[in-house]
Coordinates of C-alpha atoms and ligand atoms in Angstrom, one line a residue:
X22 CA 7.1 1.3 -37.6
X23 CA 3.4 -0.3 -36.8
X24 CA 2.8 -0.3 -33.0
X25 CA 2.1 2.9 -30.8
X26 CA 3.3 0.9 -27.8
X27 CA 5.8 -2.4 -26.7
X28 CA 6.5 -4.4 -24.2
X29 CA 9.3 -5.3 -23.0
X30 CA 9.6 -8.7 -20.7
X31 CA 7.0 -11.5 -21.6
X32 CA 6.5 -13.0 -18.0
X33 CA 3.4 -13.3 -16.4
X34 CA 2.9 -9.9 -16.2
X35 CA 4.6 -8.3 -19.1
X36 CA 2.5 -11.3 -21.5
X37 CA -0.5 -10.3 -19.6
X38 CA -0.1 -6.6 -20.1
X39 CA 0.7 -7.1 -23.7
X40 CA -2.6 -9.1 -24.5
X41 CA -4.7 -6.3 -22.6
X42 CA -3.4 -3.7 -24.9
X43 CA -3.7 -5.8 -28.2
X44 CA -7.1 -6.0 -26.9
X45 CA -7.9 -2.3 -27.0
X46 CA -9.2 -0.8 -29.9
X47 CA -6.3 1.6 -30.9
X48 CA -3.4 -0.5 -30.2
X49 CA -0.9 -2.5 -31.6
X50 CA 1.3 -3.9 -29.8
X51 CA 5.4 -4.6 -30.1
X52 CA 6.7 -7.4 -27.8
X53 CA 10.0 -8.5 -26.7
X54 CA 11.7 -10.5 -24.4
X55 CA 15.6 -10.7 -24.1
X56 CA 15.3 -14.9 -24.6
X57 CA 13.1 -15.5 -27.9
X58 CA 11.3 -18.0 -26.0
X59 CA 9.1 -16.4 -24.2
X60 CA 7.7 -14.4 -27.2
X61 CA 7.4 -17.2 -29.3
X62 CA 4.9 -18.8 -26.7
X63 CA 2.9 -15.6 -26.4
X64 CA 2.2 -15.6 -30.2
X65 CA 1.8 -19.3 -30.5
X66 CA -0.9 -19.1 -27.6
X67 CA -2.3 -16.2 -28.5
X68 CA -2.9 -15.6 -32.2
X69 CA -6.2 -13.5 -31.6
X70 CA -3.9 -10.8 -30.9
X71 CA -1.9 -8.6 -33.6
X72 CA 1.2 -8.5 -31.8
X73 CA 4.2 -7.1 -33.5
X74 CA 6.9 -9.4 -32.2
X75 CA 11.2 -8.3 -32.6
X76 CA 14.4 -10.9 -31.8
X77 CA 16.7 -7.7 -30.9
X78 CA 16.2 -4.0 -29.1
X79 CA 17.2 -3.0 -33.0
X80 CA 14.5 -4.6 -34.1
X81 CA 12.0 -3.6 -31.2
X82 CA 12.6 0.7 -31.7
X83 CA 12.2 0.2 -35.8
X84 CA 8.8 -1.7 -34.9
X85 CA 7.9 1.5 -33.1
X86 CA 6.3 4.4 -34.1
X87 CA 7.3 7.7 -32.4
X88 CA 7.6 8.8 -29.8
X89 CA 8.5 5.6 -28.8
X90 CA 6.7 4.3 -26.0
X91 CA 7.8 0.8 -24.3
X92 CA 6.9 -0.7 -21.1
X93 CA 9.0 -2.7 -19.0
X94 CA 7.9 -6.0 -17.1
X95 CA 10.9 -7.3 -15.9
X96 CA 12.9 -8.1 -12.8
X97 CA 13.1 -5.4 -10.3
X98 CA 16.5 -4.7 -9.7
X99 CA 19.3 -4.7 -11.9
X100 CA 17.4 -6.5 -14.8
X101 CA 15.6 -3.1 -15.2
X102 CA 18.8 -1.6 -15.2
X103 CA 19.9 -3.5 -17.5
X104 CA 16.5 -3.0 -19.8
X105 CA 17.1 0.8 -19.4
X106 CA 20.6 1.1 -20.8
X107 CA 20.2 -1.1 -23.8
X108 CA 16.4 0.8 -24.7
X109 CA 18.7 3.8 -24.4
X110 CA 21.2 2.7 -27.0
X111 CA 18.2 2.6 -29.9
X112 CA 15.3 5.2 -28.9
X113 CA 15.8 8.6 -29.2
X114 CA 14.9 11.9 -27.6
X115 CA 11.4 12.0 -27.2
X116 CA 10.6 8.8 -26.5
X117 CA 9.1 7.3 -23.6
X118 CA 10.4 4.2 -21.4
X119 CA 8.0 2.9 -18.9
X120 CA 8.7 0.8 -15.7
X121 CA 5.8 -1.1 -14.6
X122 CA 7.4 -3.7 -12.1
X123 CA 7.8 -3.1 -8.6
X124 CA 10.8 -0.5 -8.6
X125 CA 11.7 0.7 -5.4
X126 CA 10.8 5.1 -5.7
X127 CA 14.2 6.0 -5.0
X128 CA 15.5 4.0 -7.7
X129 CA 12.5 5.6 -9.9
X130 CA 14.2 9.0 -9.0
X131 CA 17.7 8.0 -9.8
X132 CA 16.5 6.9 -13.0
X133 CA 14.2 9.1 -14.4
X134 CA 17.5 11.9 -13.1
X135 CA 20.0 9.5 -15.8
X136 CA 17.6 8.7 -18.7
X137 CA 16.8 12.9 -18.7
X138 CA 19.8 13.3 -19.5
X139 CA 19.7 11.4 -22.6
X140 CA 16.5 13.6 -24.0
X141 CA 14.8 10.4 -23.1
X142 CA 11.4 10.7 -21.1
X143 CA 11.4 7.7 -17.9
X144 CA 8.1 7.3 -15.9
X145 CA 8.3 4.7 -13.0
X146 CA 4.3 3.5 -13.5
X147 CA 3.2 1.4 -10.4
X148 CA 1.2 -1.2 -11.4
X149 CA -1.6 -3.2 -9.0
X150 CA -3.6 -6.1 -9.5
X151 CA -1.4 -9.3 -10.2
X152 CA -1.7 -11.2 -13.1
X153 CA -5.2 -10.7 -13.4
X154 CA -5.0 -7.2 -13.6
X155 CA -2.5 -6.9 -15.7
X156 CA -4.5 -8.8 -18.1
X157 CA -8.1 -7.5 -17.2
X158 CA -7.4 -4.1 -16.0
X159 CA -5.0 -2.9 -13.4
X160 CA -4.3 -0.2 -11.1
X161 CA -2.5 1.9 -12.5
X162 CA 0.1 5.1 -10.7
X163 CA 2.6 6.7 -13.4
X164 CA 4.7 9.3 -11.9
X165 CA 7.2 11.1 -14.8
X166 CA 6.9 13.9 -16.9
X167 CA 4.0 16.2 -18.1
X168 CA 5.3 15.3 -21.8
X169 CA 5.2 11.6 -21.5
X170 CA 2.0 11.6 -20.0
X171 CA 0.4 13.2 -23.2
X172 CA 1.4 10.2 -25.0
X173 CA 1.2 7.0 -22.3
X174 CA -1.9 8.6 -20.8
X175 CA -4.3 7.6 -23.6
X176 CA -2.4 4.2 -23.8
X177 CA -3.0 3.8 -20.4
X178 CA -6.4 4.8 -19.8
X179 CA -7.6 1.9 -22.5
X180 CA -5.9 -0.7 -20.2
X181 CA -6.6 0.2 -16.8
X182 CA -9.4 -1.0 -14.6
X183 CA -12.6 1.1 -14.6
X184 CA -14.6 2.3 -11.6
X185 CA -17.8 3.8 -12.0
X186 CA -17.2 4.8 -15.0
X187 CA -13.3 6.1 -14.6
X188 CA -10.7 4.4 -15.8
X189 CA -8.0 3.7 -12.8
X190 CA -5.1 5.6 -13.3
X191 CA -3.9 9.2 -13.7
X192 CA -0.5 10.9 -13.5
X193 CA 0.5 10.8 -10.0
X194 CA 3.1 13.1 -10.2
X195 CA 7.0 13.8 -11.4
X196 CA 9.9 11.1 -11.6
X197 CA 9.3 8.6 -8.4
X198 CA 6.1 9.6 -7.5
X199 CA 4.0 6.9 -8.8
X200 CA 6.3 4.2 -7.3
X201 CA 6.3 6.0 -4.3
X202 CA 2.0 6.0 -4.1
X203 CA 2.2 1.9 -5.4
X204 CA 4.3 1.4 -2.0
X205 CA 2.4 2.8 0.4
X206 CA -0.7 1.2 -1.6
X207 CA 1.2 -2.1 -0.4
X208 CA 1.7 -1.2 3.1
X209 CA -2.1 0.1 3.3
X210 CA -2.6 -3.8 2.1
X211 CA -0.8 -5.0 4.3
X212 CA -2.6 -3.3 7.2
X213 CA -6.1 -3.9 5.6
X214 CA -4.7 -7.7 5.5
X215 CA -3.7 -8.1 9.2
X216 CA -6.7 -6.0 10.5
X217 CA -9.1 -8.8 8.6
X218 CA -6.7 -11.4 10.0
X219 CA -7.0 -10.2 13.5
X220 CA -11.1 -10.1 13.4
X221 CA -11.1 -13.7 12.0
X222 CA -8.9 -14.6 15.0
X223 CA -10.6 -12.7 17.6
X224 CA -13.8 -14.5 16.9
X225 CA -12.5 -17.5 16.2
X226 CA -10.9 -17.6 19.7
X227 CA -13.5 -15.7 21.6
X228 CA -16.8 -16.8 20.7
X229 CA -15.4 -20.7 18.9
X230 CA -17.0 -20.2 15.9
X231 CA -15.9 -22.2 12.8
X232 CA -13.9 -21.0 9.7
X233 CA -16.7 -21.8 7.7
X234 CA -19.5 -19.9 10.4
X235 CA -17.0 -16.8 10.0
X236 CA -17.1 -17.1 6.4
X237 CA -20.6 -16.2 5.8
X238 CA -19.9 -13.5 8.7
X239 CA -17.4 -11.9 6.4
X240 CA -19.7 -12.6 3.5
X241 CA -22.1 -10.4 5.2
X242 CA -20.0 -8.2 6.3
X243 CA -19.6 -7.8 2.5
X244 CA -22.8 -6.3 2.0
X245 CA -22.3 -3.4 4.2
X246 CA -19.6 -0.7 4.9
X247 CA -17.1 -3.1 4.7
X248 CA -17.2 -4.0 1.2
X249 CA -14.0 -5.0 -0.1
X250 CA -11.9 -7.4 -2.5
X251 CA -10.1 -8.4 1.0
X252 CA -13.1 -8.9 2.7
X253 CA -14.4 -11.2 -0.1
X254 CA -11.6 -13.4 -0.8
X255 CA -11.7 -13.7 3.0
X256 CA -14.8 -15.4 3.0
X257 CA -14.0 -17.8 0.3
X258 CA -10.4 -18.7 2.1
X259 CA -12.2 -19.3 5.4
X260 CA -14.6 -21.7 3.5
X261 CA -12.0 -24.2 1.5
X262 CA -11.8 -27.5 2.9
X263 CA -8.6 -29.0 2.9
X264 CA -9.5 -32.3 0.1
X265 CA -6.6 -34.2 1.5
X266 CA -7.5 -33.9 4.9
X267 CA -11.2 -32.8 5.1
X268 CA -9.9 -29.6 7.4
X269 CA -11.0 -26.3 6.3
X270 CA -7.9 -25.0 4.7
X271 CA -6.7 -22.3 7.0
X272 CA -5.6 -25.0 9.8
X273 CA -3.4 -27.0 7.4
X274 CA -1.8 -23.7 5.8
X275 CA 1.6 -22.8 8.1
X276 CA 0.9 -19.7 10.0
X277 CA 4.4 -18.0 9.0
X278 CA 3.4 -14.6 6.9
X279 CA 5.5 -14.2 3.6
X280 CA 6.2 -10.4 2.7
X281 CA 8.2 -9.3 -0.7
X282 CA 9.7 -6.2 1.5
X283 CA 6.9 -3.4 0.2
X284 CA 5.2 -3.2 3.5
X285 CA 8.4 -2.9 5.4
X286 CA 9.6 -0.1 2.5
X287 CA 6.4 1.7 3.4
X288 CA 7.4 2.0 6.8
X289 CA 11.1 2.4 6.5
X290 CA 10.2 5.4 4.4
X291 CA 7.3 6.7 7.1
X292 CA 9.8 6.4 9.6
X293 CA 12.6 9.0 8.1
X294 CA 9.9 11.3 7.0
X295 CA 8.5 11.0 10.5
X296 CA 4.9 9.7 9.9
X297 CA 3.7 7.4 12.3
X298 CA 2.0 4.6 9.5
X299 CA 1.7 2.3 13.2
X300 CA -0.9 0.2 11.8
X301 CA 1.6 -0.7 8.2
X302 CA 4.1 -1.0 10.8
X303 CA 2.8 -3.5 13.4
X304 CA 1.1 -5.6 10.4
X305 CA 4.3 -5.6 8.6
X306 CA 5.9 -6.5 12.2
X307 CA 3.1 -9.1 12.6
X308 CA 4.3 -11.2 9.3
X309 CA 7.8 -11.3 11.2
X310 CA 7.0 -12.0 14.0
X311 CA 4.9 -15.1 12.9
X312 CA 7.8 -16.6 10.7
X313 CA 10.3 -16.5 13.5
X314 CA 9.2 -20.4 14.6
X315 CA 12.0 -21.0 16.7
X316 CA 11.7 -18.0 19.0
X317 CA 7.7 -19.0 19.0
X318 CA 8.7 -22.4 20.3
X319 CA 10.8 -21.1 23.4
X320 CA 8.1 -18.6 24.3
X321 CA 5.5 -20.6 23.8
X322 CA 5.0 -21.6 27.7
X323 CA 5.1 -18.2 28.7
X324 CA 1.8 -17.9 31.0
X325 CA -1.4 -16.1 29.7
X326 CA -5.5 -16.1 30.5
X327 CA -7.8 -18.9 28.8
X328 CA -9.5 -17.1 26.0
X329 CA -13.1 -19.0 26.6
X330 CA -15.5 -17.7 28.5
X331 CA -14.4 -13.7 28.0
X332 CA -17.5 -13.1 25.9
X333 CA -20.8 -13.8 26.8
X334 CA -23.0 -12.3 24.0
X335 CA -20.9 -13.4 20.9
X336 CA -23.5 -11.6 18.6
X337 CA -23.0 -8.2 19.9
X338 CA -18.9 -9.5 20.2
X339 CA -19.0 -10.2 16.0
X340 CA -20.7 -6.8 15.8
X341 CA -18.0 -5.2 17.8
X342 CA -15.3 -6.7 16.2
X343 CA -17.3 -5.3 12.8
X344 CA -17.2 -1.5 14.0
X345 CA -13.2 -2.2 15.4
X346 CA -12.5 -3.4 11.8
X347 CA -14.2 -0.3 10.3
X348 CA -12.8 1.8 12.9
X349 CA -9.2 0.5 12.6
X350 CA -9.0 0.4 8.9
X351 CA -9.8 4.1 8.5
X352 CA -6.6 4.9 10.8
X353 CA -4.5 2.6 8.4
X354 CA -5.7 5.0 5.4
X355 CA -5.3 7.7 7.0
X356 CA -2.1 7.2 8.2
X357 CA -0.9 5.9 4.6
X358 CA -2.8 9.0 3.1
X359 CA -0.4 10.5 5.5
X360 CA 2.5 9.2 4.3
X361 CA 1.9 9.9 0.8
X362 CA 1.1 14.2 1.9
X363 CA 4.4 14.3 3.6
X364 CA 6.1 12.4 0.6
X365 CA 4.6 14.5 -2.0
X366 CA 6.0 17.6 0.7
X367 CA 9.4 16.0 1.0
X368 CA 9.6 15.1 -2.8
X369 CA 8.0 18.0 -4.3
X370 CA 5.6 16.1 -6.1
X371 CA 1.8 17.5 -6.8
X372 CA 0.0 15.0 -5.5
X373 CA -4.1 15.0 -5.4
X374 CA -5.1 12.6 -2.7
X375 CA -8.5 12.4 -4.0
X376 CA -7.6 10.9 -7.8
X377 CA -5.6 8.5 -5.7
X378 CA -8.4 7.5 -3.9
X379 CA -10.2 7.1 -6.7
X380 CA -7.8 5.0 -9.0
X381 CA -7.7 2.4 -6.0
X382 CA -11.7 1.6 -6.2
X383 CA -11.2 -0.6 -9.1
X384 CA -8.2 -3.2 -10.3
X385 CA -6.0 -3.2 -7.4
X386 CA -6.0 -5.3 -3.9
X387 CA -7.5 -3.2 -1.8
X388 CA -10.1 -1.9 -4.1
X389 CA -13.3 -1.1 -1.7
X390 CA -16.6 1.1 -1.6
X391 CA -14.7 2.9 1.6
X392 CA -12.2 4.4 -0.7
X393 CA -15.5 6.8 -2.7
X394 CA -15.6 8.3 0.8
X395 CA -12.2 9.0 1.0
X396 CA -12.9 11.0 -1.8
X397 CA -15.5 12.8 -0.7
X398 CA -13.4 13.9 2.1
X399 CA -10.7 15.2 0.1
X400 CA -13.2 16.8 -2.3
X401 CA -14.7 19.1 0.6
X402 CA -11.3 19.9 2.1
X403 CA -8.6 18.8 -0.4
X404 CA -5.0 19.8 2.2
X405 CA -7.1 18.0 4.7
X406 CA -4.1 17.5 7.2
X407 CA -5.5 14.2 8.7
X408 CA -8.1 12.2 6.6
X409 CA -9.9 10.4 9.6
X410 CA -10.4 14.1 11.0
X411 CA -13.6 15.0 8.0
X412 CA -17.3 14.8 9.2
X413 CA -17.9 11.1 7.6
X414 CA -15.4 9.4 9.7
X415 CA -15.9 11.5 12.6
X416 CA -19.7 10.2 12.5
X417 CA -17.6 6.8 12.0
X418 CA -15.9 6.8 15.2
X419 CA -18.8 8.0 17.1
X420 CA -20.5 4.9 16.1
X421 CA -17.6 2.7 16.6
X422 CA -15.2 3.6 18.9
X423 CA -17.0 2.2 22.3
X424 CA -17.3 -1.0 20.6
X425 CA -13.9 -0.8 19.4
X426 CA -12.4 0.1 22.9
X427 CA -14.6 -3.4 24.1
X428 CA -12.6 -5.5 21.2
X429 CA -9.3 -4.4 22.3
X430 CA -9.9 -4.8 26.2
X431 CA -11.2 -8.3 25.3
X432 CA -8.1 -9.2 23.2
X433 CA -6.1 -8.1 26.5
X434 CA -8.2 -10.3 28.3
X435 CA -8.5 -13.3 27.0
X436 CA -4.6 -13.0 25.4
X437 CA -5.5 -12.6 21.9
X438 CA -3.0 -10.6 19.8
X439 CA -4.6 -7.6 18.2
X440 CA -1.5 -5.5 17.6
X441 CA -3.3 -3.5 14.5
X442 CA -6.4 -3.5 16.2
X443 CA -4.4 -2.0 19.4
X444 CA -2.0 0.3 18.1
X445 CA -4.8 2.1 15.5
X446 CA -6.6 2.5 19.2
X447 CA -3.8 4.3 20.4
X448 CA -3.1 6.4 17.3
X449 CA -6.9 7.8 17.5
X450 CA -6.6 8.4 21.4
X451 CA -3.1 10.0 21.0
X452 CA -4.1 12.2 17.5
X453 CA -7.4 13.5 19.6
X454 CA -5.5 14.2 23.4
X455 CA -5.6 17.5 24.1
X456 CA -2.6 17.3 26.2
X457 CA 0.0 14.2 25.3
X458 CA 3.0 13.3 27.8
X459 CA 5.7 14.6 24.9
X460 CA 5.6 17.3 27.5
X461 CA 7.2 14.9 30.0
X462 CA 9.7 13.9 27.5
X463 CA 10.8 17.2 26.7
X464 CA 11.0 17.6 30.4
X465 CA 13.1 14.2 30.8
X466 CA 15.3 15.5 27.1
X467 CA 16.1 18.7 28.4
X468 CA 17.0 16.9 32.0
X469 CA 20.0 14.8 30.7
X470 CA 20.6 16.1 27.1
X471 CA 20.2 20.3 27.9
X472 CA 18.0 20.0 24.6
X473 CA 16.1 22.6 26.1
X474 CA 11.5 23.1 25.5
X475 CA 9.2 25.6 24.7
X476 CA 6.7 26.8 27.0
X477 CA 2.7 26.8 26.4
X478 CA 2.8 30.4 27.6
X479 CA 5.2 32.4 26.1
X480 CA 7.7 32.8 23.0
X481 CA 11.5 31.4 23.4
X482 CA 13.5 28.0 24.1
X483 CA 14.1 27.2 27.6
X484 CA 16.1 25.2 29.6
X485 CA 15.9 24.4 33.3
X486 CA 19.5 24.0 35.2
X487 CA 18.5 20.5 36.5
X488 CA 21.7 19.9 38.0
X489 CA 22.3 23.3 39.4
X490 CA 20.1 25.4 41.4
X491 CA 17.3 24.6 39.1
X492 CA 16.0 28.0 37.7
X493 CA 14.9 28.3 34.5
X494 CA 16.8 30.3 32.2
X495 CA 16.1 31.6 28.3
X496 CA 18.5 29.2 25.9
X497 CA 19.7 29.5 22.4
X498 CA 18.2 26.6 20.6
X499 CA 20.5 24.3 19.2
X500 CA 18.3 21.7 18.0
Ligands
LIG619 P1 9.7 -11.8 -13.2 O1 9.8 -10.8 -12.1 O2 9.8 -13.2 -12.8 O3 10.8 -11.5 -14.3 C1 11.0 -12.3 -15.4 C2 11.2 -11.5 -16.7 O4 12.4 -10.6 -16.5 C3 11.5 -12.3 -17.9 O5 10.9 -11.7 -19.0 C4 13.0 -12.3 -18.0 O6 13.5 -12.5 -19.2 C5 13.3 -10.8 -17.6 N1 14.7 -10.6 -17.2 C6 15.3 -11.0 -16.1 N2 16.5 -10.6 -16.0 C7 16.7 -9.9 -17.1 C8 17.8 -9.1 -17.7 N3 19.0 -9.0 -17.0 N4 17.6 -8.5 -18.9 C9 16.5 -8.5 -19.5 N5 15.4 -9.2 -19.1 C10 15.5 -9.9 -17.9 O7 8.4 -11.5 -14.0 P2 6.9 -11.1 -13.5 O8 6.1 -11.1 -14.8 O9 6.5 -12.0 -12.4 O10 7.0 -9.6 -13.0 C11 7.5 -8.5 -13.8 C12 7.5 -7.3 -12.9 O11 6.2 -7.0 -12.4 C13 8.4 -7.4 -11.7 O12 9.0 -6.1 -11.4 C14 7.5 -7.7 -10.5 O13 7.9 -7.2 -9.3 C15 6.3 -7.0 -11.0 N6 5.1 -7.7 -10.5 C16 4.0 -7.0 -10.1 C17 2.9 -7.6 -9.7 C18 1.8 -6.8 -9.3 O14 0.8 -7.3 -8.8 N7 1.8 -5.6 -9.6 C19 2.8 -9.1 -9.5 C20 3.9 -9.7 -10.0 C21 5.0 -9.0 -10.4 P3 14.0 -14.0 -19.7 O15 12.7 -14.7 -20.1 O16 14.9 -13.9 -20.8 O17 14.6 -14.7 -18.5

């Protein structure tokens, strides 16, 4: 028994994972790989690293020292199933068994429920980056137990990314939580995503610039409040020329959105815990409703305004389109910030929204200079109910939200989709409204359905006899 940690799956990411932590002072590294293949190629390719490498799951828990700790990079699904139950058969009680692919939480919980039972510790550990990541320092969210993280936390820290000086990763919370944070970490990329998406188009449209004019305005855009991964790799997207044709790139690239299912997990799971993530949703919507090319075909004649001519300062346009990005992306944080609150509520996990914030600055997709602020927020006022609510973004909106009310009318205008844009609009106008027309659907509930309403002036549940002489009278609440 030589290595303090293996890995089990040598794909992409599991090989990548494995070299990172034969890198590390401190580690030595057992591999395995249920064909032999894959491990043989890892150590031929890679004989600068001291990897310890087993032909059989026997072999793998004797190479161990204990407790046994081994991560799995396999297919989510039943492969990891099928991982679990025979790392089961040959560790023992007190060891640890890591899932680092893409499991879906409640599967996380239903696991980390079963392997308990065996004396075995199970952490579900979201992992962010892609294969670079994994090899030069990922994201990393483990939920599990407090005894496993003793052991893995260590391990962990020496691979992850580091920001400013912390490494990027910290126990999220118990059984699913971590999974649970990695998905909404998805859907909060897929937001960020489509709101960069719809600035590129709005100017693009609007004011007729070129791909590569709006990739040196992303570029700058870089250098100010915007700074982000997204908004860099933006810049160098909207700048490749297409060598076969000589087009830039993004007009020879099909316009149908792929999607793996996390973004429309994030939602599915906002939705029954009754968060409104609008701005995960309609980006996740967005990606559907772009790879439906038949039903695009048969509306495409439908009749809509010419989109030139609706701006007639294009400067000050870009620069509203700038503060409408800013504006809009901190309702899709917030609203996934949101999520993750009411999951950690519904779940029972302890959850410090801050630490997340942090381990998302370096390593991961949407790794940005935004999210230090997000943790200065939830430093001052850490059950902050709504995260767009503390004095920085306040001071955000009151420098953006005139320009970003001017962005949305001119989508309208000149028939330009904005739907994250719009809806994040909405959101702010409906989270601020002192009064919202729920009141009229309470009215309209209790009309048809007897499902009664409170009243702003006094205690008790009331329902109107709308189909009798229509007095008001005191009702037992049965909802
Ligand atoms: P794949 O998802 O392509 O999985 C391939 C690996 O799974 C191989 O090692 C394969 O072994 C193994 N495997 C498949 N079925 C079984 C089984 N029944 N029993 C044992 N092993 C099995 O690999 P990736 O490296 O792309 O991804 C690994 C995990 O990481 C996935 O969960 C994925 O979702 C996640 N991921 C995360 C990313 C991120 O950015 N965080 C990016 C990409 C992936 P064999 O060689 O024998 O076929």
């Amino acid at each position: 028994a030589s290595a303090n940690i293996g890995v089990v799956g040598l794909a992409v990411m599991g090989s990548n994972l494995a070299r990172n932590l034969a890198s590390r002072e401190g580690n030595t590294v057992a591999i395995f790989n249920r064909s032999y293949e894959k491990t043989r190629t890892l150590l031929d390719e890679h004989p600068e690293a001291e990897f310890v490498p087993a032909s059989t799951y026997e072999e793998f828990a004797a190479s161990l020292s204990k407790p046994r700790t081994a991560i799995i990079m396999v297919k989510a699904g039943r492969p990891t199933d099928a991982v679990i139950d025979s790392l089961i058969e040959v560790f023992e009680p007190g060891d640890i068994i890591v899932d680092g692919g893409n499991a879906y939480f409640p599967d996380t919980i239903r696991r980390e429920k079963a392997v308990r039972e065996t004396g075995i510790n199970f952490v579900g550990a979201g992992i962010s980056g892609g294969e670079e990541g994994a090899l030069r320092g990922p994201s990393i969210m483990p939920g599990g137990s407090d005894e496993s993280w003793v052991t893995l936390g260590p391990i962990l820290k020496s691979i992850a990314a580091v920001a400013e000086g912390e490494p990027c990763v910290t126990h999220v919370g118990h059984d699913g939580a971590g999974h649970f944070v990695k998905m909404v970490h998805n859907g909060i990329e897929y937001a960020d995503m489509q709101l960069i998406a719809e600035a590129y188009d709005l100017i693009r449209r609007a004011t007729g610039k070129t791909p590569a004019e709006i990739a040196e305005i992303f570029a700058e855009w870089n250098r100010g409040e915007l700074e982000s991964y997204l908004i860099e790799i933006t810049a160098e997207v909207l700048r490749q020329v297409d060598a076969e044709t000589g087009k830039p790139l993004v007009d020879i690239i099909l316009d149908q959105a792929g999607a793996k299912g996390t973004g429309a997990w994030t939602v599915q799971t906002a939705l029954s815990l009754g968060v409104p993530v609008s701005g995960i949703a309609e980006a996740t919507f967005a990606r559907s409703l772009s790879s439906h090319p038949e039903q695009r075909a048969v509306a495409a004649h439908l009749p809509g305004p010419d989109a030139t001519g609706v701006v007639d300062d294009p400067d000050a346009f870009i620069e509203d389109v700038r503060l409408a990005l800013y504006a809009s992306k901190i309702v899709a944080y917030s609203q996934g910030f949101d999520e993750i609150r009411a999951g950690a509520a519904e779940y029972d996990w302890n959850i410090d929204l801050g630490a997340i914030s942090k381990i998302w600055r370096g390593g991961c997709i949407i790794r940005a200079q935004f999210l230090n602020r997000i943790a200065d927020a939830y430093a001052e006022t850490p059950d902050l109910p709504v995260l767009m609510s503390a004095p920085y973004f306040a001071e955000a909106f009151t420098r953006s939200q005139e320009a970003w009310r001017r962005v949305v009318t001119a989508a309208a205008n000149a028939g330009i989709p904005a739907p994250a844009f719009s809806s994040s609009l909405s959101y702010y106008d409906g989270i601020r409204a002192d009064r919202l027309p729920a009141a009229l659907v309470q009215g309209q509930r209790d009309f048809f359905g007897a499902h009664t309403y409170k009243r702003i002036d006094k205690e008790g549940t009331f329902h109107t006899l709308w189909s009798g002489d229509r007095t008001e009278i005191e009702a037992v609440d049965t909802h």
